[in-house]
Amino acid sequence: MTQVFVLCTGRCGSKTFTRAAEHMTNFTAKHESRTHLLGTNRFAYPDNHIEVDNRLAWWTGKLDASFGDTPFYVHLTRDRDAVIQSYVARKNYGLVKAYRDTMLCNLVLRKPKTDITAIAEDLVDTITSNITYFLRDKTKVMQMQVETMQQDFPKFWDWIGAKGDLDAAMAEWSVRHNATE
């Protein structure tokens, strides 16, 4: 039984990571595949599976209770400022909107208004802190950066014992999946 969990802030190549991993023949790979489920069903991932889901950073307690130190864990990152700017560009959509409107109780509506860049910075720093804290005692952890994926992904491939078409997987990194307009 092998699971791989890719933890990230979002806006950092997670969709592309999934597309690249889909070229493995001995693992399945999905992006945010169980986000619609609750309780134990949320964490009922199959064997030999790679799950890429930025929301897992909010459920690290349940992730640890379900899997502990058994899986491989990847912390996928991208240049912090690039991630922040991507969230700023999506200020009225998705995670940054949810964070602003619910977690931070509508900070944009308050007087004086809180700048969306400051909100995106706080979001990215909070998620990164959650991931770093969660991974502190895990023994199978790989740090990967979207900017160095040409070197990092083949190392990851070998690390987990992947089989399949590595060349096709690497070609995915030249395609922008789920890019912010």
Short mmCIF file of N, CA and C in Angstrom, two decimals:
data_model
loop_
_atom_site.label_atom_id
_atom_site.label_comp_id
_atom_site.label_asym_id
_atom_site.label_seq_id
_atom_site.Cartn_x
_atom_site.Cartn_y
_atom_site.Cartn_z
N MET A 1 0.85 -1.18 0.00
CA MET A 1 0.00 0.00 0.00
C MET A 1 0.89 1.24 0.00
N THR A 2 0.72 2.06 -1.02
CA THR A 2 1.49 3.29 -1.11
C THR A 2 0.58 4.43 -1.52
N GLN A 3 0.62 5.48 -0.74
CA GLN A 3 -0.03 6.72 -1.13
C GLN A 3 1.01 7.83 -1.14
N VAL A 4 0.76 8.79 -2.01
CA VAL A 4 1.58 9.98 -2.09
C VAL A 4 0.65 11.16 -1.97
N PHE A 5 0.94 12.06 -1.05
CA PHE A 5 0.15 13.26 -0.89
C PHE A 5 1.01 14.47 -1.22
N VAL A 6 0.52 15.26 -2.17
CA VAL A 6 1.20 16.48 -2.58
C VAL A 6 0.47 17.64 -1.93
N LEU A 7 1.14 18.26 -0.99
CA LEU A 7 0.59 19.39 -0.24
C LEU A 7 1.14 20.68 -0.83
N CYS A 8 0.28 21.68 -0.94
CA CYS A 8 0.71 22.93 -1.55
C CYS A 8 -0.26 24.05 -1.21
N THR A 9 0.12 25.26 -1.60
CA THR A 9 -0.73 26.43 -1.38
C THR A 9 -1.82 26.55 -2.43
N GLY A 10 -1.67 25.85 -3.54
CA GLY A 10 -2.48 26.12 -4.71
C GLY A 10 -1.78 27.19 -5.54
N ARG A 11 -2.15 27.32 -6.79
CA ARG A 11 -1.56 28.30 -7.71
C ARG A 11 -0.06 28.07 -7.88
N CYS A 12 0.35 26.80 -7.79
CA CYS A 12 1.78 26.49 -7.81
C CYS A 12 2.13 25.30 -8.70
N GLY A 13 1.29 25.01 -9.67
CA GLY A 13 1.58 23.91 -10.56
C GLY A 13 0.96 22.59 -10.14
N SER A 14 -0.01 22.62 -9.24
CA SER A 14 -0.58 21.37 -8.74
C SER A 14 -1.33 20.60 -9.83
N LYS A 15 -2.03 21.29 -10.69
CA LYS A 15 -2.75 20.63 -11.79
C LYS A 15 -1.74 20.01 -12.77
N THR A 16 -0.67 20.74 -13.05
CA THR A 16 0.37 20.23 -13.94
C THR A 16 1.06 19.03 -13.32
N PHE A 17 1.30 19.08 -12.02
CA PHE A 17 1.89 17.95 -11.31
C PHE A 17 1.02 16.70 -11.53
N THR A 18 -0.28 16.86 -11.38
CA THR A 18 -1.19 15.74 -11.57
C THR A 18 -1.11 15.21 -13.00
N ARG A 19 -1.13 16.11 -13.96
CA ARG A 19 -1.07 15.69 -15.37
C ARG A 19 0.22 14.92 -15.64
N ALA A 20 1.32 15.38 -15.07
CA ALA A 20 2.60 14.68 -15.24
C ALA A 20 2.54 13.29 -14.59
N ALA A 21 1.99 13.22 -13.39
CA ALA A 21 1.92 11.94 -12.66
C ALA A 21 0.97 10.96 -13.33
N GLU A 22 0.03 11.44 -14.11
CA GLU A 22 -0.90 10.55 -14.82
C GLU A 22 -0.19 9.68 -15.86
N HIS A 23 1.05 10.00 -16.17
CA HIS A 23 1.82 9.18 -17.12
C HIS A 23 2.50 8.00 -16.43
N MET A 24 2.26 7.83 -15.13
CA MET A 24 2.76 6.67 -14.41
C MET A 24 1.80 5.51 -14.62
N THR A 25 2.33 4.32 -14.75
CA THR A 25 1.48 3.15 -14.94
C THR A 25 1.24 2.36 -13.66
N ASN A 26 2.03 2.62 -12.64
CA ASN A 26 1.85 1.89 -11.38
C ASN A 26 1.23 2.75 -10.27
N PHE A 27 0.80 3.96 -10.61
CA PHE A 27 0.09 4.83 -9.68
C PHE A 27 -1.08 5.47 -10.42
N THR A 28 -2.15 5.73 -9.69
CA THR A 28 -3.17 6.64 -10.19
C THR A 28 -2.82 8.01 -9.65
N ALA A 29 -3.28 9.03 -10.33
CA ALA A 29 -3.02 10.40 -9.89
C ALA A 29 -4.28 11.23 -10.12
N LYS A 30 -4.68 11.95 -9.09
CA LYS A 30 -5.88 12.79 -9.19
C LYS A 30 -5.61 14.13 -8.52
N HIS A 31 -6.37 15.11 -8.97
CA HIS A 31 -6.29 16.48 -8.45
C HIS A 31 -7.60 16.78 -7.73
N GLU A 32 -7.52 16.96 -6.42
CA GLU A 32 -8.69 17.32 -5.61
C GLU A 32 -9.84 16.34 -5.81
N SER A 33 -9.54 15.06 -5.77
CA SER A 33 -10.53 14.04 -6.14
C SER A 33 -11.59 13.76 -5.08
N ARG A 34 -11.33 14.11 -3.83
CA ARG A 34 -12.29 13.74 -2.79
C ARG A 34 -12.75 14.96 -1.98
N THR A 35 -12.64 16.13 -2.58
CA THR A 35 -12.98 17.37 -1.87
C THR A 35 -14.47 17.46 -1.54
N HIS A 36 -15.29 16.73 -2.23
CA HIS A 36 -16.74 16.78 -2.05
C HIS A 36 -17.24 15.81 -0.98
N LEU A 37 -16.33 15.09 -0.33
CA LEU A 37 -16.72 14.06 0.63
C LEU A 37 -16.41 14.48 2.06
N LEU A 38 -17.12 13.88 2.99
CA LEU A 38 -16.95 14.20 4.42
C LEU A 38 -16.46 12.98 5.19
N GLY A 39 -15.96 13.23 6.40
CA GLY A 39 -15.60 12.17 7.32
C GLY A 39 -14.53 11.24 6.77
N THR A 40 -14.66 9.96 7.09
CA THR A 40 -13.66 8.99 6.67
C THR A 40 -13.63 8.82 5.15
N ASN A 41 -14.75 9.09 4.48
CA ASN A 41 -14.77 9.00 3.02
C ASN A 41 -13.82 10.01 2.37
N ARG A 42 -13.61 11.14 3.03
CA ARG A 42 -12.71 12.17 2.49
C ARG A 42 -11.30 11.63 2.35
N PHE A 43 -10.92 10.68 3.20
CA PHE A 43 -9.55 10.17 3.23
C PHE A 43 -9.45 8.71 2.78
N ALA A 44 -10.44 8.22 2.07
CA ALA A 44 -10.43 6.83 1.59
C ALA A 44 -9.75 6.76 0.22
N TYR A 45 -8.49 7.13 0.20
CA TYR A 45 -7.72 7.11 -1.05
C TYR A 45 -7.30 5.68 -1.37
N PRO A 46 -7.28 5.33 -2.65
CA PRO A 46 -6.88 3.98 -3.02
C PRO A 46 -5.38 3.74 -2.85
N ASP A 47 -5.00 2.49 -2.89
CA ASP A 47 -3.57 2.14 -2.86
C ASP A 47 -2.91 2.60 -4.15
N ASN A 48 -1.62 2.84 -4.07
CA ASN A 48 -0.82 3.26 -5.23
C ASN A 48 -1.44 4.47 -5.91
N HIS A 49 -1.69 5.48 -5.10
CA HIS A 49 -2.38 6.69 -5.55
C HIS A 49 -1.59 7.93 -5.16
N ILE A 50 -1.60 8.91 -6.05
CA ILE A 50 -1.01 10.22 -5.79
C ILE A 50 -2.16 11.22 -5.76
N GLU A 51 -2.33 11.88 -4.64
CA GLU A 51 -3.38 12.90 -4.51
C GLU A 51 -2.72 14.27 -4.38
N VAL A 52 -3.14 15.16 -5.27
CA VAL A 52 -2.63 16.53 -5.28
C VAL A 52 -3.81 17.42 -4.92
N ASP A 53 -3.75 18.04 -3.73
CA ASP A 53 -4.91 18.78 -3.25
C ASP A 53 -4.45 19.83 -2.25
N ASN A 54 -4.54 21.10 -2.64
CA ASN A 54 -4.12 22.16 -1.73
C ASN A 54 -4.99 22.22 -0.47
N ARG A 55 -6.20 21.71 -0.53
CA ARG A 55 -7.08 21.76 0.64
C ARG A 55 -6.61 20.84 1.77
N LEU A 56 -5.78 19.86 1.46
CA LEU A 56 -5.29 18.96 2.50
C LEU A 56 -4.52 19.71 3.59
N ALA A 57 -3.98 20.87 3.27
CA ALA A 57 -3.27 21.66 4.27
C ALA A 57 -4.19 22.13 5.40
N TRP A 58 -5.49 22.14 5.16
CA TRP A 58 -6.45 22.54 6.19
C TRP A 58 -6.92 21.34 7.01
N TRP A 59 -6.60 20.13 6.57
CA TRP A 59 -7.05 18.92 7.25
C TRP A 59 -5.86 18.03 7.64
N THR A 60 -4.78 18.65 8.05
CA THR A 60 -3.58 17.86 8.36
C THR A 60 -3.78 16.96 9.58
N GLY A 61 -4.62 17.37 10.50
CA GLY A 61 -4.91 16.51 11.65
C GLY A 61 -5.58 15.22 11.23
N LYS A 62 -6.58 15.32 10.37
CA LYS A 62 -7.27 14.12 9.88
C LYS A 62 -6.37 13.31 8.95
N LEU A 63 -5.54 13.99 8.18
CA LEU A 63 -4.60 13.30 7.30
C LEU A 63 -3.63 12.48 8.14
N ASP A 64 -3.12 13.07 9.21
CA ASP A 64 -2.20 12.37 10.10
C ASP A 64 -2.89 11.20 10.80
N ALA A 65 -4.12 11.42 11.27
CA ALA A 65 -4.86 10.34 11.94
C ALA A 65 -5.14 9.18 10.98
N SER A 66 -5.36 9.48 9.72
CA SER A 66 -5.68 8.44 8.74
C SER A 66 -4.45 7.70 8.22
N PHE A 67 -3.31 8.42 8.07
CA PHE A 67 -2.16 7.81 7.40
C PHE A 67 -0.85 7.90 8.17
N GLY A 68 -0.73 8.85 9.08
CA GLY A 68 0.50 9.00 9.85
C GLY A 68 1.72 9.18 8.98
N ASP A 69 2.76 8.41 9.27
CA ASP A 69 4.05 8.55 8.60
C ASP A 69 4.22 7.53 7.46
N THR A 70 3.17 6.81 7.11
CA THR A 70 3.27 5.78 6.08
C THR A 70 3.45 6.32 4.67
N PRO A 71 2.68 7.34 4.25
CA PRO A 71 2.78 7.79 2.85
C PRO A 71 4.07 8.55 2.55
N PHE A 72 4.27 8.78 1.26
CA PHE A 72 5.24 9.76 0.79
C PHE A 72 4.52 11.10 0.81
N TYR A 73 5.21 12.13 1.27
CA TYR A 73 4.65 13.48 1.28
C TYR A 73 5.53 14.39 0.44
N VAL A 74 4.88 15.19 -0.39
CA VAL A 74 5.58 16.18 -1.19
C VAL A 74 5.07 17.55 -0.78
N HIS A 75 6.00 18.48 -0.58
CA HIS A 75 5.62 19.88 -0.40
C HIS A 75 5.99 20.59 -1.70
N LEU A 76 4.96 20.87 -2.49
CA LEU A 76 5.12 21.53 -3.78
C LEU A 76 5.03 23.03 -3.59
N THR A 77 6.05 23.76 -4.05
CA THR A 77 6.05 25.21 -3.90
C THR A 77 6.33 25.90 -5.24
N ARG A 78 6.08 27.16 -5.22
CA ARG A 78 6.37 28.06 -6.34
C ARG A 78 6.82 29.37 -5.72
N ASP A 79 7.50 30.19 -6.47
CA ASP A 79 7.91 31.50 -5.97
C ASP A 79 6.74 32.17 -5.24
N ARG A 80 6.96 32.55 -3.99
CA ARG A 80 5.90 33.09 -3.13
C ARG A 80 5.17 34.26 -3.77
N ASP A 81 5.92 35.20 -4.35
CA ASP A 81 5.29 36.37 -4.95
C ASP A 81 4.43 36.00 -6.15
N ALA A 82 4.85 35.02 -6.92
CA ALA A 82 4.06 34.57 -8.06
C ALA A 82 2.75 33.94 -7.60
N VAL A 83 2.80 33.16 -6.53
CA VAL A 83 1.58 32.56 -5.98
C VAL A 83 0.64 33.65 -5.49
N ILE A 84 1.19 34.60 -4.76
CA ILE A 84 0.37 35.70 -4.23
C ILE A 84 -0.29 36.47 -5.37
N GLN A 85 0.47 36.81 -6.40
CA GLN A 85 -0.10 37.55 -7.52
C GLN A 85 -1.17 36.73 -8.25
N SER A 86 -1.01 35.43 -8.33
CA SER A 86 -2.02 34.59 -8.94
C SER A 86 -3.31 34.63 -8.12
N TYR A 87 -3.18 34.61 -6.80
CA TYR A 87 -4.37 34.72 -5.95
C TYR A 87 -4.99 36.10 -6.05
N VAL A 88 -4.19 37.13 -6.12
CA VAL A 88 -4.72 38.49 -6.27
C VAL A 88 -5.54 38.60 -7.56
N ALA A 89 -5.05 38.00 -8.63
CA ALA A 89 -5.76 38.02 -9.90
C ALA A 89 -7.10 37.28 -9.81
N ARG A 90 -7.22 36.39 -8.85
CA ARG A 90 -8.46 35.61 -8.65
C ARG A 90 -9.19 36.08 -7.39
N LYS A 91 -9.09 37.32 -7.06
CA LYS A 91 -9.60 37.83 -5.78
C LYS A 91 -11.09 37.57 -5.55
N ASN A 92 -11.85 37.39 -6.59
CA ASN A 92 -13.29 37.15 -6.44
C ASN A 92 -13.67 35.72 -6.78
N TYR A 93 -12.71 34.80 -6.62
CA TYR A 93 -12.94 33.42 -7.02
C TYR A 93 -12.17 32.47 -6.09
N GLY A 94 -12.76 31.35 -5.81
CA GLY A 94 -12.05 30.25 -5.17
C GLY A 94 -11.55 30.49 -3.77
N LEU A 95 -10.36 29.94 -3.51
CA LEU A 95 -9.83 29.89 -2.16
C LEU A 95 -9.58 31.26 -1.56
N VAL A 96 -9.02 32.18 -2.30
CA VAL A 96 -8.71 33.50 -1.73
C VAL A 96 -10.00 34.24 -1.37
N LYS A 97 -11.04 34.08 -2.17
CA LYS A 97 -12.34 34.69 -1.84
C LYS A 97 -12.92 34.04 -0.59
N ALA A 98 -12.87 32.72 -0.52
CA ALA A 98 -13.39 32.02 0.66
C ALA A 98 -12.61 32.42 1.92
N TYR A 99 -11.29 32.51 1.79
CA TYR A 99 -10.46 32.89 2.92
C TYR A 99 -10.81 34.30 3.40
N ARG A 100 -10.92 35.22 2.45
CA ARG A 100 -11.24 36.61 2.77
C ARG A 100 -12.63 36.71 3.39
N ASP A 101 -13.62 36.07 2.77
CA ASP A 101 -15.01 36.28 3.17
C ASP A 101 -15.44 35.48 4.39
N THR A 102 -14.78 34.35 4.66
CA THR A 102 -15.23 33.53 5.78
C THR A 102 -14.19 33.42 6.88
N MET A 103 -12.98 32.99 6.52
CA MET A 103 -11.95 32.83 7.55
C MET A 103 -11.56 34.17 8.16
N LEU A 104 -11.49 35.20 7.34
CA LEU A 104 -11.08 36.52 7.82
C LEU A 104 -12.27 37.46 8.01
N CYS A 105 -13.45 36.95 7.90
CA CYS A 105 -14.68 37.71 8.19
C CYS A 105 -14.80 39.00 7.38
N ASN A 106 -14.73 38.86 6.06
CA ASN A 106 -14.96 39.99 5.16
C ASN A 106 -14.04 41.18 5.41
N LEU A 107 -12.77 40.94 5.52
CA LEU A 107 -11.84 42.04 5.76
C LEU A 107 -11.89 43.12 4.68
N VAL A 108 -12.26 42.78 3.47
CA VAL A 108 -12.32 43.77 2.40
C VAL A 108 -13.45 44.75 2.64
N LEU A 109 -14.49 44.32 3.35
CA LEU A 109 -15.64 45.19 3.58
C LEU A 109 -15.45 46.13 4.77
N ARG A 110 -14.47 45.88 5.57
CA ARG A 110 -14.25 46.69 6.77
C ARG A 110 -13.64 48.04 6.41
N LYS A 111 -13.78 48.98 7.30
CA LYS A 111 -13.18 50.31 7.12
C LYS A 111 -12.04 50.44 8.10
N PRO A 112 -10.82 50.70 7.71
CA PRO A 112 -10.40 50.79 6.31
C PRO A 112 -10.31 49.39 5.70
N LYS A 113 -10.47 49.33 4.41
CA LYS A 113 -10.43 48.05 3.70
C LYS A 113 -9.03 47.43 3.78
N THR A 114 -8.99 46.12 3.92
CA THR A 114 -7.73 45.40 3.89
C THR A 114 -7.38 45.08 2.44
N ASP A 115 -6.18 45.40 2.06
CA ASP A 115 -5.70 45.19 0.70
C ASP A 115 -5.70 43.70 0.34
N ILE A 116 -6.17 43.38 -0.86
CA ILE A 116 -6.24 41.97 -1.29
C ILE A 116 -4.86 41.33 -1.32
N THR A 117 -3.83 42.09 -1.60
CA THR A 117 -2.47 41.52 -1.60
C THR A 117 -2.10 41.06 -0.19
N ALA A 118 -2.44 41.85 0.81
CA ALA A 118 -2.16 41.46 2.20
C ALA A 118 -2.93 40.20 2.57
N ILE A 119 -4.16 40.07 2.08
CA ILE A 119 -4.96 38.88 2.35
C ILE A 119 -4.34 37.67 1.67
N ALA A 120 -3.93 37.81 0.41
CA ALA A 120 -3.29 36.71 -0.31
C ALA A 120 -1.97 36.31 0.36
N GLU A 121 -1.20 37.29 0.82
CA GLU A 121 0.04 36.98 1.53
C GLU A 121 -0.25 36.17 2.79
N ASP A 122 -1.26 36.57 3.54
CA ASP A 122 -1.61 35.86 4.77
C ASP A 122 -2.08 34.44 4.45
N LEU A 123 -2.87 34.29 3.40
CA LEU A 123 -3.34 32.97 2.98
C LEU A 123 -2.15 32.06 2.65
N VAL A 124 -1.25 32.52 1.81
CA VAL A 124 -0.10 31.71 1.40
C VAL A 124 0.78 31.37 2.60
N ASP A 125 1.03 32.35 3.45
CA ASP A 125 1.88 32.11 4.62
C ASP A 125 1.22 31.15 5.62
N THR A 126 -0.09 31.24 5.78
CA THR A 126 -0.80 30.35 6.69
C THR A 126 -0.76 28.91 6.18
N ILE A 127 -1.05 28.72 4.90
CA ILE A 127 -1.02 27.37 4.33
C ILE A 127 0.39 26.79 4.41
N THR A 128 1.38 27.60 4.05
CA THR A 128 2.77 27.12 4.10
C THR A 128 3.16 26.73 5.52
N SER A 129 2.75 27.52 6.48
CA SER A 129 3.04 27.22 7.88
C SER A 129 2.37 25.92 8.31
N ASN A 130 1.12 25.72 7.91
CA ASN A 130 0.41 24.47 8.24
C ASN A 130 1.14 23.26 7.67
N ILE A 131 1.57 23.37 6.42
CA ILE A 131 2.26 22.25 5.77
C ILE A 131 3.60 21.98 6.46
N THR A 132 4.36 23.03 6.70
CA THR A 132 5.67 22.88 7.34
C THR A 132 5.53 22.23 8.70
N TYR A 133 4.56 22.66 9.48
CA TYR A 133 4.35 22.08 10.80
C TYR A 133 3.95 20.61 10.70
N PHE A 134 3.05 20.30 9.78
CA PHE A 134 2.60 18.92 9.60
C PHE A 134 3.75 18.00 9.22
N LEU A 135 4.62 18.46 8.34
CA LEU A 135 5.70 17.62 7.83
C LEU A 135 6.90 17.50 8.77
N ARG A 136 6.91 18.23 9.85
CA ARG A 136 8.08 18.30 10.73
C ARG A 136 8.55 16.95 11.25
N ASP A 137 7.63 15.99 11.43
CA ASP A 137 8.03 14.70 11.98
C ASP A 137 7.82 13.54 11.00
N LYS A 138 7.60 13.87 9.74
CA LYS A 138 7.42 12.84 8.72
C LYS A 138 8.79 12.44 8.16
N THR A 139 8.94 11.15 7.86
CA THR A 139 10.26 10.65 7.42
C THR A 139 10.39 10.54 5.91
N LYS A 140 9.28 10.54 5.17
CA LYS A 140 9.33 10.44 3.71
C LYS A 140 8.77 11.73 3.11
N VAL A 141 9.62 12.75 3.05
CA VAL A 141 9.21 14.07 2.60
C VAL A 141 10.15 14.54 1.49
N MET A 142 9.57 15.08 0.44
CA MET A 142 10.36 15.69 -0.63
C MET A 142 9.85 17.10 -0.86
N GLN A 143 10.77 18.05 -0.88
CA GLN A 143 10.45 19.43 -1.24
C GLN A 143 10.64 19.56 -2.75
N MET A 144 9.64 20.11 -3.43
CA MET A 144 9.72 20.29 -4.88
C MET A 144 9.26 21.70 -5.23
N GLN A 145 9.94 22.31 -6.19
CA GLN A 145 9.60 23.66 -6.64
C GLN A 145 9.25 23.63 -8.11
N VAL A 146 8.19 24.33 -8.46
CA VAL A 146 7.78 24.37 -9.86
C VAL A 146 8.89 24.95 -10.74
N GLU A 147 9.68 25.85 -10.20
CA GLU A 147 10.76 26.48 -10.98
C GLU A 147 11.91 25.51 -11.28
N THR A 148 12.03 24.44 -10.51
CA THR A 148 13.12 23.47 -10.72
C THR A 148 12.58 22.08 -11.03
N MET A 149 11.40 22.03 -11.62
CA MET A 149 10.74 20.75 -11.85
C MET A 149 11.48 19.86 -12.84
N GLN A 150 12.25 20.43 -13.74
CA GLN A 150 13.02 19.61 -14.69
C GLN A 150 14.02 18.72 -13.95
N GLN A 151 14.50 19.17 -12.80
CA GLN A 151 15.38 18.34 -11.97
C GLN A 151 14.59 17.58 -10.90
N ASP A 152 13.57 18.23 -10.34
CA ASP A 152 12.85 17.66 -9.21
C ASP A 152 11.94 16.49 -9.58
N PHE A 153 11.22 16.60 -10.70
CA PHE A 153 10.25 15.56 -11.02
C PHE A 153 10.90 14.20 -11.31
N PRO A 154 12.00 14.15 -12.06
CA PRO A 154 12.65 12.84 -12.23
C PRO A 154 13.13 12.23 -10.90
N LYS A 155 13.58 13.08 -9.98
CA LYS A 155 13.98 12.58 -8.65
C LYS A 155 12.76 12.01 -7.91
N PHE A 156 11.66 12.72 -8.00
CA PHE A 156 10.41 12.25 -7.40
C PHE A 156 10.00 10.91 -8.01
N TRP A 157 10.07 10.82 -9.31
CA TRP A 157 9.71 9.60 -10.05
C TRP A 157 10.49 8.40 -9.50
N ASP A 158 11.80 8.58 -9.36
CA ASP A 158 12.66 7.52 -8.82
C ASP A 158 12.36 7.25 -7.35
N TRP A 159 12.14 8.30 -6.58
CA TRP A 159 11.92 8.20 -5.14
C TRP A 159 10.74 7.31 -4.81
N ILE A 160 9.64 7.43 -5.58
CA ILE A 160 8.46 6.63 -5.29
C ILE A 160 8.43 5.32 -6.07
N GLY A 161 9.42 5.10 -6.94
CA GLY A 161 9.46 3.88 -7.74
C GLY A 161 8.45 3.86 -8.87
N ALA A 162 8.23 5.02 -9.48
CA ALA A 162 7.24 5.12 -10.55
C ALA A 162 7.71 4.39 -11.80
N LYS A 163 6.72 3.90 -12.54
CA LYS A 163 6.95 3.28 -13.84
C LYS A 163 6.03 3.99 -14.83
N GLY A 164 6.42 3.99 -16.08
CA GLY A 164 5.59 4.62 -17.09
C GLY A 164 6.43 5.44 -18.05
N ASP A 165 5.86 6.49 -18.57
CA ASP A 165 6.50 7.31 -19.60
C ASP A 165 6.98 8.63 -19.00
N LEU A 166 8.22 8.62 -18.50
CA LEU A 166 8.78 9.82 -17.88
C LEU A 166 8.91 10.96 -18.89
N ASP A 167 9.26 10.66 -20.12
CA ASP A 167 9.38 11.71 -21.13
C ASP A 167 8.05 12.44 -21.33
N ALA A 168 6.97 11.69 -21.43
CA ALA A 168 5.64 12.30 -21.58
C ALA A 168 5.28 13.11 -20.33
N ALA A 169 5.65 12.58 -19.16
CA ALA A 169 5.40 13.30 -17.92
C ALA A 169 6.14 14.63 -17.90
N MET A 170 7.38 14.62 -18.32
CA MET A 170 8.17 15.85 -18.32
C MET A 170 7.63 16.86 -19.33
N ALA A 171 7.07 16.38 -20.42
CA ALA A 171 6.49 17.28 -21.43
C ALA A 171 5.31 18.08 -20.86
N GLU A 172 4.62 17.52 -19.88
CA GLU A 172 3.50 18.24 -19.26
C GLU A 172 3.95 19.54 -18.61
N TRP A 173 5.20 19.59 -18.18
CA TRP A 173 5.69 20.80 -17.50
C TRP A 173 5.87 21.97 -18.45
N SER A 174 5.77 21.74 -19.74
CA SER A 174 5.84 22.85 -20.70
C SER A 174 4.45 23.37 -21.07
N VAL A 175 3.41 22.75 -20.49
CA VAL A 175 2.02 23.16 -20.72
C VAL A 175 1.52 23.85 -19.47
N ARG A 176 0.85 24.98 -19.63
CA ARG A 176 0.28 25.67 -18.47
C ARG A 176 -1.15 25.18 -18.26
N HIS A 177 -1.34 24.36 -17.24
CA HIS A 177 -2.66 23.84 -16.89
C HIS A 177 -3.26 24.73 -15.82
N ASN A 178 -4.53 25.09 -15.98
CA ASN A 178 -5.24 25.87 -14.97
C ASN A 178 -4.58 27.22 -14.69
N ALA A 179 -4.04 27.84 -15.71
CA ALA A 179 -3.33 29.11 -15.55
C ALA A 179 -4.31 30.25 -15.26
N THR A 180 -3.88 31.20 -14.47
CA THR A 180 -4.66 32.41 -14.22
C THR A 180 -4.53 33.31 -15.45
N GLU A 181 -5.66 33.80 -15.91
CA GLU A 181 -5.64 34.69 -17.09
C GLU A 181 -5.07 36.04 -16.72
#
